[in-house]
Coordinates of C-alpha atoms (C1' of nucleotides) in Angstrom, one line a residue:
Chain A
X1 CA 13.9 20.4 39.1
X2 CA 11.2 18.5 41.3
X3 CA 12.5 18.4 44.9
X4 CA 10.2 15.2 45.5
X5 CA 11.9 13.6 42.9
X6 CA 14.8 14.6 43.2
X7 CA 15.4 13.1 46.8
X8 CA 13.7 9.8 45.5
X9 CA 16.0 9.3 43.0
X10 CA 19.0 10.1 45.3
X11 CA 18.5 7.0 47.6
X12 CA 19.8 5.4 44.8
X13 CA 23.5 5.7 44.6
X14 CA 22.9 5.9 48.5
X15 CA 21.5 2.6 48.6
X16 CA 24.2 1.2 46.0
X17 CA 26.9 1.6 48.4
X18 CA 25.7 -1.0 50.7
X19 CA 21.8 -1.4 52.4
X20 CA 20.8 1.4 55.1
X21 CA 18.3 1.5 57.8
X22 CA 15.3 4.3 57.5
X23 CA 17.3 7.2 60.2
X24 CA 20.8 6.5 57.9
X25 CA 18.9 7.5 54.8
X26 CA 17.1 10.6 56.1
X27 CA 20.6 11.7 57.7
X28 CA 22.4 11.5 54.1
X29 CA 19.1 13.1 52.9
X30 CA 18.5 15.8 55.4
X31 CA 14.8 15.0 55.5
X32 CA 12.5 14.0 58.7
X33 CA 12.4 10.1 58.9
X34 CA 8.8 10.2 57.9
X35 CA 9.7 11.7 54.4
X36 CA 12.4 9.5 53.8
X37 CA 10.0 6.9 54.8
X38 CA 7.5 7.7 52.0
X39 CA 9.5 8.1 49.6
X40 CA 11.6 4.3 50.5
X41 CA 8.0 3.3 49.9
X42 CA 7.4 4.4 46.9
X43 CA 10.5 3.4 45.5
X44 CA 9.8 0.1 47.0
X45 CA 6.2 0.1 45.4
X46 CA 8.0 0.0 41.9
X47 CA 10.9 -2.7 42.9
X48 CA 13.9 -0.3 42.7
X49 CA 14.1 -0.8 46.4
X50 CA 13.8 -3.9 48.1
X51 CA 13.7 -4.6 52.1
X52 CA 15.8 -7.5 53.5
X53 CA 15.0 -9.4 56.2
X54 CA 17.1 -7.4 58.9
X55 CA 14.8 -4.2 57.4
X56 CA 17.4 -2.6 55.9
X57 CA 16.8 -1.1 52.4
X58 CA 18.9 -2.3 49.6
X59 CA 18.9 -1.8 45.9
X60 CA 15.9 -4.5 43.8
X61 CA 15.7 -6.9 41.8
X62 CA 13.5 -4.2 39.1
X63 CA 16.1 -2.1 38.4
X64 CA 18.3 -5.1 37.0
X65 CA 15.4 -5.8 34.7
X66 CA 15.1 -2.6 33.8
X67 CA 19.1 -2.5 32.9
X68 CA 18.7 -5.4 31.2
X69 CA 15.6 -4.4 28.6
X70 CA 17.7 -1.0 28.2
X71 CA 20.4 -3.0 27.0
X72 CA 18.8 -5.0 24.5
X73 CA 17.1 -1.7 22.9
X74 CA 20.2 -0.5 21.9
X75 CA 20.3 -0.9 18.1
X76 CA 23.8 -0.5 17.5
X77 CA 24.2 -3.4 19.9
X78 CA 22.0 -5.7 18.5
X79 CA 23.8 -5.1 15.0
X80 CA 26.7 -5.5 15.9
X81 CA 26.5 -8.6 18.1
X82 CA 26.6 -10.9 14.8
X83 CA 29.8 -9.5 14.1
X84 CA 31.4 -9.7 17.2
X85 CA 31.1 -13.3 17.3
X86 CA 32.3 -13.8 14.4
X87 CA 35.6 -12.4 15.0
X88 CA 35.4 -14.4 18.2
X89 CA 35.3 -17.2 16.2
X90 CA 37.9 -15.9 14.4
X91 CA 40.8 -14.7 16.8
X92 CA 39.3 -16.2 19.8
X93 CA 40.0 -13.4 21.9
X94 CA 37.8 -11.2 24.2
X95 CA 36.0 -9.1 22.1
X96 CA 34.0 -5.9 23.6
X97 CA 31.6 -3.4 22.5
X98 CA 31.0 0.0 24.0
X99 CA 29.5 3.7 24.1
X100 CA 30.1 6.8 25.4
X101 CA 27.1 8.7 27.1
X102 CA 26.7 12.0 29.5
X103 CA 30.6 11.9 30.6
X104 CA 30.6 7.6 30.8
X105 CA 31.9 5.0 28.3
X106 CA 30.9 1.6 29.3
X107 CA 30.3 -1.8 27.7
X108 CA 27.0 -2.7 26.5
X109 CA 28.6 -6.2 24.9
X110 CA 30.8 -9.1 25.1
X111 CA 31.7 -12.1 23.8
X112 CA 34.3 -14.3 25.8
X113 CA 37.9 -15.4 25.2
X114 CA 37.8 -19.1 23.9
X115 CA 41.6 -18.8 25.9
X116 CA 41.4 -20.0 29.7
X117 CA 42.7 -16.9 31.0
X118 CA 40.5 -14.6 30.7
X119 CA 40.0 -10.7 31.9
X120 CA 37.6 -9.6 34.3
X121 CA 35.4 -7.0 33.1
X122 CA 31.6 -7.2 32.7
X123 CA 28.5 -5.6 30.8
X124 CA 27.1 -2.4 31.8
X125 CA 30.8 -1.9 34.4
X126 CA 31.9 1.9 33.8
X127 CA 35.4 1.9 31.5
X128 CA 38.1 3.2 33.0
X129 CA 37.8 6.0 30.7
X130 CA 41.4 7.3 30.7
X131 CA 43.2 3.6 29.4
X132 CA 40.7 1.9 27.8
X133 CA 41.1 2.2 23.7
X134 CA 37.2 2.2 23.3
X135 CA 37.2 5.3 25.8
X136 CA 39.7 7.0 23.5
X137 CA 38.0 6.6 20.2
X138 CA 34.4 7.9 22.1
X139 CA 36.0 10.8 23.7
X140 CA 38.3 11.3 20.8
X141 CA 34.9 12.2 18.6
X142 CA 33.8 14.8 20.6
X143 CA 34.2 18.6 19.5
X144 CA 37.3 19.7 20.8
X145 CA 35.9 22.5 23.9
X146 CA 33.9 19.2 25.0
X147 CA 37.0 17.3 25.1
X148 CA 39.2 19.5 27.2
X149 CA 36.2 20.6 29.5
X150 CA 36.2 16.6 29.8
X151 CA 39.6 15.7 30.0
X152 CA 40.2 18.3 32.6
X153 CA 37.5 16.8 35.1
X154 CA 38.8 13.3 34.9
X155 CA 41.0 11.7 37.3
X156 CA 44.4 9.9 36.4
X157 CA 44.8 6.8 38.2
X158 CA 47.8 5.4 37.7
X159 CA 47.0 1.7 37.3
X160 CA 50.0 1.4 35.8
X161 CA 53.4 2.8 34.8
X162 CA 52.0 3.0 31.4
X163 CA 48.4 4.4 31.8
X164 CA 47.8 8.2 31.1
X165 CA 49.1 10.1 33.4
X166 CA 47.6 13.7 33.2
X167 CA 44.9 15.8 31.0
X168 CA 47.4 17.1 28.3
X169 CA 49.1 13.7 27.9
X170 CA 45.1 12.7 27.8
X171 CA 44.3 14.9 25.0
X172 CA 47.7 14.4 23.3
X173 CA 46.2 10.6 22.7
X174 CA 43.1 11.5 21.9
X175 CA 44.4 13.6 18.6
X176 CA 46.2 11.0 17.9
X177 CA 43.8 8.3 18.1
X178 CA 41.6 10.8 16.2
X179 CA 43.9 11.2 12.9
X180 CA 44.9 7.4 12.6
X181 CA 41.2 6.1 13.2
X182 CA 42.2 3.4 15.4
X183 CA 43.2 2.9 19.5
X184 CA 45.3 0.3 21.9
X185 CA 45.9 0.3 25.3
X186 CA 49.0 -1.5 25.8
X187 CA 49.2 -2.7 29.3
X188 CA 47.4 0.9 30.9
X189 CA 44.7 -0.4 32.8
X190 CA 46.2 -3.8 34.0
X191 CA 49.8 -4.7 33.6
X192 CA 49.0 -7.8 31.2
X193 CA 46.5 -7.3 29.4
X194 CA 46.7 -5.6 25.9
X195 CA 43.5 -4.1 23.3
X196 CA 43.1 -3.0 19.7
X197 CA 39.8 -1.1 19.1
X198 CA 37.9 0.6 15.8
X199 CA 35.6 2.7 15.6
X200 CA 31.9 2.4 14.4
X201 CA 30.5 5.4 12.9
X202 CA 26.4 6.1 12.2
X203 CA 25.4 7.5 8.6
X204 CA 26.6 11.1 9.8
X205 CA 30.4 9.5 10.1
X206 CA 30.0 10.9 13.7
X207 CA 31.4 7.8 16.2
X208 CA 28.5 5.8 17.9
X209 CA 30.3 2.7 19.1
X210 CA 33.9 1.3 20.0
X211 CA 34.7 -2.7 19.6
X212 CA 38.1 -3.9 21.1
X213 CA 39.9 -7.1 21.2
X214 CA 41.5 -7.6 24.7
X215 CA 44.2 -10.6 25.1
X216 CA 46.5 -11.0 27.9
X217 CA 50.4 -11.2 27.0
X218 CA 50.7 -14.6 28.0
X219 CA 48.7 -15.8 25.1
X220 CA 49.5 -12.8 22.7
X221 CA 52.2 -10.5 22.2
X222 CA 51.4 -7.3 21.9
X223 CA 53.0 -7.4 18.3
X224 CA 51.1 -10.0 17.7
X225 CA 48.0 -8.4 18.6
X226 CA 48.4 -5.7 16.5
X227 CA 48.4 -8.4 13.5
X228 CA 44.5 -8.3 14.1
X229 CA 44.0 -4.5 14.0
X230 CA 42.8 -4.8 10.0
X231 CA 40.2 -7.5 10.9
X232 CA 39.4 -5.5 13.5
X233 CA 38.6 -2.3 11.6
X234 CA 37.0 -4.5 9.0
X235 CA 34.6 -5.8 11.4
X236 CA 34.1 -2.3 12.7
X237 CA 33.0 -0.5 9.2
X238 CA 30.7 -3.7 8.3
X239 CA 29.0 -2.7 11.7
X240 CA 29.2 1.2 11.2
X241 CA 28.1 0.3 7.1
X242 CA 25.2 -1.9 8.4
X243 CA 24.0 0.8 11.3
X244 CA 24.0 3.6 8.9
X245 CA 21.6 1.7 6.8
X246 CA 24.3 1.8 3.8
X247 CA 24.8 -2.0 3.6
X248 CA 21.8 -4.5 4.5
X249 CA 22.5 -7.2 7.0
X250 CA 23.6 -10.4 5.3
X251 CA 21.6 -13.4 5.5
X252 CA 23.8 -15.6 7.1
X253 CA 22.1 -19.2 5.8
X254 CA 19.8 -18.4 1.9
X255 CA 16.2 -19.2 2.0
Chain B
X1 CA 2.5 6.8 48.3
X2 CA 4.0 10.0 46.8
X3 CA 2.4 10.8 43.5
X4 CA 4.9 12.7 42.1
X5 CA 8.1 10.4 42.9
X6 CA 4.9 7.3 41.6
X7 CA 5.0 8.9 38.4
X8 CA 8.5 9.5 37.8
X9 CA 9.2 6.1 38.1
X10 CA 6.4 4.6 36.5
X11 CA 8.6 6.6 32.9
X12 CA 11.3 3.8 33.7
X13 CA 9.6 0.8 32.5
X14 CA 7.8 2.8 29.6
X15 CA 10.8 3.6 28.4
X16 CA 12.5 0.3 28.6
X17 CA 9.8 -1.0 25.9
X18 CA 11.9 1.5 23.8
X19 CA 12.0 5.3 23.2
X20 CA 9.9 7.9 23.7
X21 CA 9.2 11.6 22.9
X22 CA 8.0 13.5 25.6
X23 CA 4.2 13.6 24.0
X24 CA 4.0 9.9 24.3
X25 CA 5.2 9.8 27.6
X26 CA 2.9 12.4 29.1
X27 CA 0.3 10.8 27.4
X28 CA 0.8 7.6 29.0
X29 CA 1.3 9.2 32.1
X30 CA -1.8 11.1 31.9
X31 CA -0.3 14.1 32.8
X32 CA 0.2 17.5 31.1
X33 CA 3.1 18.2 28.7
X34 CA 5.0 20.2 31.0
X35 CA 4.3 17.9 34.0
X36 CA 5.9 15.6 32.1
X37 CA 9.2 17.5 31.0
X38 CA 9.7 18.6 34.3
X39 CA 9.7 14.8 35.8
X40 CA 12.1 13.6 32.9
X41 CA 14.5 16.2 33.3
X42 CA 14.9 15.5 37.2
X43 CA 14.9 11.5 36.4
X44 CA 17.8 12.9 33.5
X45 CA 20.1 14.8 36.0
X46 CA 19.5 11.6 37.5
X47 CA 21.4 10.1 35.0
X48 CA 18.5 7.0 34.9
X49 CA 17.2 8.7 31.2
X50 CA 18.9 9.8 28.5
X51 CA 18.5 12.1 25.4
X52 CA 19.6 11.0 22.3
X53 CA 19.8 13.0 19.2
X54 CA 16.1 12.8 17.6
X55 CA 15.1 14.4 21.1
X56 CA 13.6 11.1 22.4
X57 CA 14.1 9.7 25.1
X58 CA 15.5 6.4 26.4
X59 CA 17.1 5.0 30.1
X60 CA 20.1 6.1 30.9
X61 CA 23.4 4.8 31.5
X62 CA 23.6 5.2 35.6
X63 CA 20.9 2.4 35.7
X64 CA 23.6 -0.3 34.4
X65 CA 25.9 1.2 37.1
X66 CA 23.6 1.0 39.5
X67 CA 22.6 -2.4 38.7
X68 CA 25.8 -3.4 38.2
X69 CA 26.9 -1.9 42.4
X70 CA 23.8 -3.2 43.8
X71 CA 24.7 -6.7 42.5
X72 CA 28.3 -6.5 43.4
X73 CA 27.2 -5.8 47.3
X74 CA 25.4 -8.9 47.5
X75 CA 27.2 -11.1 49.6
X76 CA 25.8 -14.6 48.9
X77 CA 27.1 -14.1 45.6
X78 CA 30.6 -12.9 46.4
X79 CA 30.8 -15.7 48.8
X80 CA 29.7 -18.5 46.4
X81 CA 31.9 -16.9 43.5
X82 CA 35.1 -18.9 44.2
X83 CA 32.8 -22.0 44.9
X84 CA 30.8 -21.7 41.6
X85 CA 34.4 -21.3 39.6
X86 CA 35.6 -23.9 41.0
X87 CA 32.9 -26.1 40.7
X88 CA 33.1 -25.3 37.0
X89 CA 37.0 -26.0 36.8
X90 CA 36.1 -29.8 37.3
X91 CA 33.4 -29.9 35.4
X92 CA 32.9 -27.8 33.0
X93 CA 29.5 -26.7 32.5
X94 CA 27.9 -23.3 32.8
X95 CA 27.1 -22.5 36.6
X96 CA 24.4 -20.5 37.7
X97 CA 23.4 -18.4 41.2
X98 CA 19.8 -17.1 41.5
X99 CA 17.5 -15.5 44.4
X100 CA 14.7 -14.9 45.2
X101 CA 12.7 -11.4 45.3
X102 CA 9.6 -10.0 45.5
X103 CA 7.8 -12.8 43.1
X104 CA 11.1 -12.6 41.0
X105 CA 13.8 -15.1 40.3
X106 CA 17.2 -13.6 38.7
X107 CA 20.4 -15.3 37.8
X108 CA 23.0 -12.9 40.0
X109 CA 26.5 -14.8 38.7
X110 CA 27.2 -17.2 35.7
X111 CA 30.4 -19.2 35.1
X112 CA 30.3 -19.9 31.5
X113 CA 30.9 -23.6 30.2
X114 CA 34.1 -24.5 28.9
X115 CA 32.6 -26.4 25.7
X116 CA 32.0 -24.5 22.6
X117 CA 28.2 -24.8 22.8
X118 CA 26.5 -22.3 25.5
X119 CA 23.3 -21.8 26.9
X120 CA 21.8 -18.0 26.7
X121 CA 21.1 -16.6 29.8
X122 CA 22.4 -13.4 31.4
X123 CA 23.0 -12.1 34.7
X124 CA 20.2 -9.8 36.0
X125 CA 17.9 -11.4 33.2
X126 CA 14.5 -12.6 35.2
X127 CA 14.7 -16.3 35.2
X128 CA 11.5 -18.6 33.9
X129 CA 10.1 -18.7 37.0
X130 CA 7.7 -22.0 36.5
X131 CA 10.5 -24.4 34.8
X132 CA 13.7 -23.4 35.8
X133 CA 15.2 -25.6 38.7
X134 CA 16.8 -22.8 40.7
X135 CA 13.6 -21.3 40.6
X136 CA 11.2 -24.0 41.8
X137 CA 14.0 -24.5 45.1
X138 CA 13.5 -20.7 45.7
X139 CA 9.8 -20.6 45.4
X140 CA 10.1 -24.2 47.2
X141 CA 10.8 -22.5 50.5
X142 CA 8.9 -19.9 50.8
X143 CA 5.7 -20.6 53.7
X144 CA 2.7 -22.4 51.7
X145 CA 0.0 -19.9 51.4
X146 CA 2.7 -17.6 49.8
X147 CA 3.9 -20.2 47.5
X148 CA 0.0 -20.9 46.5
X149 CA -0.4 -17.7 46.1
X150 CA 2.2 -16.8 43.5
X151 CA 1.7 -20.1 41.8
X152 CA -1.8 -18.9 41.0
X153 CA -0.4 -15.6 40.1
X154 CA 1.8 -17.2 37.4
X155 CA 1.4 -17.4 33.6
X156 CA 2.7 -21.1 32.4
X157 CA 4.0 -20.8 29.1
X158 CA 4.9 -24.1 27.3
X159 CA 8.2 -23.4 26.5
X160 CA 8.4 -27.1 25.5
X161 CA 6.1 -30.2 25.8
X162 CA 7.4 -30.9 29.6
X163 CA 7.0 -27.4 30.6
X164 CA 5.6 -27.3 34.2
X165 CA 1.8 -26.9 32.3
X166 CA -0.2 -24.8 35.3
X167 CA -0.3 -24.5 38.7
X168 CA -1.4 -27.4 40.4
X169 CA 1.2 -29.3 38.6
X170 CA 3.6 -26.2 39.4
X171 CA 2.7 -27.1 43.6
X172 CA 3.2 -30.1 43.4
X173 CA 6.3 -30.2 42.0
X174 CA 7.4 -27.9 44.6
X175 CA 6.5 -30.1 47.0
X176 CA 8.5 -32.8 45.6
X177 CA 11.6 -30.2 45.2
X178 CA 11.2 -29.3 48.9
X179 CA 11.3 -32.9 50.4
X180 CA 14.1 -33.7 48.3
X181 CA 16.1 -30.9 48.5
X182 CA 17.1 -30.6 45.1
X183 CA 15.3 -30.2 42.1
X184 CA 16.0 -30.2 38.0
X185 CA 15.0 -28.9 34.4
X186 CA 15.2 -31.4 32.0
X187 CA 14.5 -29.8 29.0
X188 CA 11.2 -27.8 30.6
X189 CA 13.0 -24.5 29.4
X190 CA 14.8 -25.3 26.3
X191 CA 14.4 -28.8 24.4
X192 CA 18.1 -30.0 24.4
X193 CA 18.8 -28.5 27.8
X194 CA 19.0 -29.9 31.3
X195 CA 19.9 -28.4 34.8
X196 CA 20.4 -29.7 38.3
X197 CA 20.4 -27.6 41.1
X198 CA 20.8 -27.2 44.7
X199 CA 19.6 -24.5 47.5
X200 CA 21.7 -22.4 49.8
X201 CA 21.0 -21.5 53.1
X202 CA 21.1 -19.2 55.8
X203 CA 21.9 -19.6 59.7
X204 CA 18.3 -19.6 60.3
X205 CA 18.0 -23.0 57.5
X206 CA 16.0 -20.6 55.3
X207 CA 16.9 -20.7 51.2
X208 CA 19.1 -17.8 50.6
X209 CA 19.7 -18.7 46.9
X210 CA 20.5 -21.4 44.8
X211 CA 22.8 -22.8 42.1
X212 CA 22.6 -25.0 39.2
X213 CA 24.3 -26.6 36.7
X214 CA 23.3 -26.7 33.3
X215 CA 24.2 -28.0 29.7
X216 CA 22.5 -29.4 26.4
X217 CA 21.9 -32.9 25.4
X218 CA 24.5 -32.3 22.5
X219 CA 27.4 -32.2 25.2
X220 CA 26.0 -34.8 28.0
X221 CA 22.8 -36.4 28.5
X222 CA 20.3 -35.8 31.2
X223 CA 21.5 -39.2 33.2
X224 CA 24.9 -38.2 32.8
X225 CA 24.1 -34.6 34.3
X226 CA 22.3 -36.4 37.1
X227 CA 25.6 -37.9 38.0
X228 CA 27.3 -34.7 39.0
X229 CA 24.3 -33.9 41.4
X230 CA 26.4 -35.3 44.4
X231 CA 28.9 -32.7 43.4
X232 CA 26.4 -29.7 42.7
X233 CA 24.8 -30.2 46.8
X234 CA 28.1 -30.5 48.3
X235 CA 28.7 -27.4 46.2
X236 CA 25.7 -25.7 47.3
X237 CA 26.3 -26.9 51.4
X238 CA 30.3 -25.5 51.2
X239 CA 28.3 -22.3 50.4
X240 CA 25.8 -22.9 52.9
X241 CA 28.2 -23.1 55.8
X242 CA 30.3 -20.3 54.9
X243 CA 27.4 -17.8 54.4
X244 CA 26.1 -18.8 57.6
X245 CA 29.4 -18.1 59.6
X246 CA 29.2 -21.7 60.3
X247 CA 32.5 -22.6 58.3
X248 CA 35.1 -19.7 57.9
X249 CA 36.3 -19.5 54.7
X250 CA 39.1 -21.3 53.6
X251 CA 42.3 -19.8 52.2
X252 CA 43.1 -21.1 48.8
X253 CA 46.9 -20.3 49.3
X254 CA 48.9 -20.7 52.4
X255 CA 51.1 -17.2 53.5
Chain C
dG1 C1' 7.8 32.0 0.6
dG2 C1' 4.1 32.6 3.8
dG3 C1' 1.2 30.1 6.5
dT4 C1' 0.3 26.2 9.3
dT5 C1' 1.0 22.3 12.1
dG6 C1' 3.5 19.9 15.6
dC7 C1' 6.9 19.9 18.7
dG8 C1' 9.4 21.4 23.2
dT9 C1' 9.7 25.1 26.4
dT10 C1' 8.6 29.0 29.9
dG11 C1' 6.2 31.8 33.7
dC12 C1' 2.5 31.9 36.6
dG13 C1' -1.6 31.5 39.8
dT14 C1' -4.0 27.9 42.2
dT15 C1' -4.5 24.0 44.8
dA16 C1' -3.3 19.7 45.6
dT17 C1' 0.5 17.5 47.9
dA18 C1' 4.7 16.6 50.3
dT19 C1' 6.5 17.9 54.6
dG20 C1' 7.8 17.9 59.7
dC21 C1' 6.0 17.3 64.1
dA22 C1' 4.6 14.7 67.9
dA23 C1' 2.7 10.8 69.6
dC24 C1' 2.3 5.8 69.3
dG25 C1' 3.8 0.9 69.2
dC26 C1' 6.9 -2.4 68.7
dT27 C1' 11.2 -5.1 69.7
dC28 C1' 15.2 -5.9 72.1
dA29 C1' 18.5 -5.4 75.7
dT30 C1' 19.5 -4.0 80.1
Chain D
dA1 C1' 10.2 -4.6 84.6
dT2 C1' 11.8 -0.5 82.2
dG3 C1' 13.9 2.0 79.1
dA4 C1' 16.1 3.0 74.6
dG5 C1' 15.9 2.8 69.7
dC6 C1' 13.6 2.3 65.7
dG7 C1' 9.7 2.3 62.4
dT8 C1' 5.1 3.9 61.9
dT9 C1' 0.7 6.9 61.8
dG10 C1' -2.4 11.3 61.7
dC11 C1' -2.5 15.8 61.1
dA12 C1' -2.1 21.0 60.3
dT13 C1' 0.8 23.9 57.7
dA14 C1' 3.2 25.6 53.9
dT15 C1' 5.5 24.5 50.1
dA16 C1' 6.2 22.7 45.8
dA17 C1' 4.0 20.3 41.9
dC18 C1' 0.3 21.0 38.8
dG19 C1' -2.2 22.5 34.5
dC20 C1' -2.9 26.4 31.7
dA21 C1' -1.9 29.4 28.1
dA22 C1' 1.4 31.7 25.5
dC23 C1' 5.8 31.5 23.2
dG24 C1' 9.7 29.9 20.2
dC25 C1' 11.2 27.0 16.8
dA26 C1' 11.4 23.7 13.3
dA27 C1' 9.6 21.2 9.5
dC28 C1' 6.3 20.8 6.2
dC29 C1' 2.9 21.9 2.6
dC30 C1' 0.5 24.6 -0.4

DNA sequence: GGGTTGCGTTGCGTTATATGCAACGCTCAT
DNA sequence: ATGAGCGTTGCATATAACGCAACGCAACCC
């Protein structure tokens, strides 16, 4: 809608693939060096661009501030956190909260497996959106024309011999997931590693949130995981009843 | 330098303080209504603001992916990652990487400690600039008029009774950390928490980042934490040589 | 239920503003 | 020394961003 702004704003994902030099990003911008000059400047006037000692333009130090404040507005997550460590206490496994937004699911919390081994995934990391049983509960939400328009524009990467291999197989899930209220991912994304997620649901019962437990098989079966689904779900409805305002939040020590 | 792309971004930290409807933010702005819209809907196809369902608006989800590449491309950190984790394998505590930017200090990689009781911090979170011991070997290198600069720049908050109290005080501690070539936080930050850190360095001898380890009276006490300092520099210098080409990396398993 | 207020949204003429050019200056390597 | 390559500056032109005013649409209140 504004050309100016528009170009800014497309260094970005430019500059997240690795730092440029000023003639690189007016090529991938097909703008006169001066232009692209200006507008580096600007970008690095508000830290979202920072130059490194070679002169090369990388991504700054602002914008992970900015992440970070974004993050720690989010309501849901701030309600929820409580809860997720308790069950952490509980179980002692990984235990991760996400959302879906604009055609993305990605975690907004954590909280650590107690367990050694532990799986690598991190805050504010894209889901892979076609495995994950968070990313099946989110999507599974949606009206049904925005699901297939979605599950159509997705890739399948086969991670594994057991992750989702195609759109209908995709959407297949999803129904399911939808009708029995609850998701896994047994061994899609990474061979190992096994998830039981709920969903958490705002005063309109529409789906707002996804938590998950994550173990990997060497500490848990899968069988065994799937012991945890009802505290799992129970954590999941005292964070969707405390969102949508219906129960307050519990004092956790009396006055 | 370009007024329009200036007041695009200037939305991004208004809306991190929470969100907005687009009255409020053309207010602040200054601007008309529909100068307004028009900005927000470019920073939206973006992907950097989001709509939710009152109509307000709030950042968006690309800005955690974005943070979350630009960190990942940093090389000091992917170098020192295996260093880091295996400086907390022997001994336990939380393990921190920070750099320097732009008047900034911000923790780019955490290993979390293995006892039950852990700090809060969080990757990407700006670090407190006038206590923290990462932070004073940072600002330590930098050329003196720059360093006197900032330190009269800074707000000293007394977290605690020993916080670093104003900026004489702040100099000359960073004189200290400078000759020593180490530097700590004993409970400056936090009461019950204590941290020892090291700098890394480039080819050139200049402080790239630096590393720390930290943990809380409850688990070990601030002499006992000194005694790992050994450890932490020869940490810090494995680091060191690798980033600077100067030791290749090792292998940790043979072929 | 009609009127009113408070939003977001649209189209348009004007003018400020971003643009590309060409020339300059610098550093580095030949 | 000399050239190549890059970032930087000033400037005239034209474009694209601006504010205005009018519209549409709710919610709200009398």
């Amino acid at each position: 809608m504004s050309q100016t702004v528009d170009r800014a704003l497309s260094i970005l994902p430019l500059l997240a693939e690795g730092p440029a030099d000023l003639g690189q990003v007016a090529d991938r911008l097909g703008v006169h060096k001066s232009t692209a000059l200006r507008l580096l400047r600007t970008l690095h006037e508000h830290g979202l661009v920072y130059r490194q000692s070679d002169q090369r333009y990388r991504l700054g130090a602002r914008l992970f501030a900015l992440a970070q404040e974004a993050m720690e507005n989010l309501d849901v997550r701030e309600i929820a956190h409580p809860h997720l460590a308790r069950l952490n206490e509980r179980c002692g496994h990984t235990v991760h909260l996400a959302v879906y937004e604009e055609g993305e699911v990605l975690y907004i919390d954590k909280v650590e497996s107690r367990y050694p081994v532990r799986m690598y995934s991190r805050i504010g990391k894209p889901v892979a959106i076609t495995v994950a049983a968070v990313a099946k509960l989110l999507l599974a939400d949606l009206p049904e024309p925005e699901r297939r328009t979605i599950a159509e524009r997705l890739e399948y990467p086969l991670y594994t011999a057991r992750s989702t291999p195609n759109a209908p197989a995709f959407l297949r899930e999803l129904t399911k997931v939808r009708e029995q209220g609850w998701a896994t991912d047994l061994g899609g994304h990474e061979e190992s590693i096994n998830c039981v997620a709920a969903p958490i649901r705002g005063a309109d019962g529409r789906v707002v949130a996804a938590m998950s437990v994550s173990a990997p098989n060497v500490v848990v079966t899968a069988d065994e995981l799937l012991t945890l689904l009802p505290q799992v779900r129970r954590t999941a409805d005292d964070i969707s009843g405390e969102y949508s305002g219906r129960t307050p939040a519990k004092d956790t020590v009396g006055p």
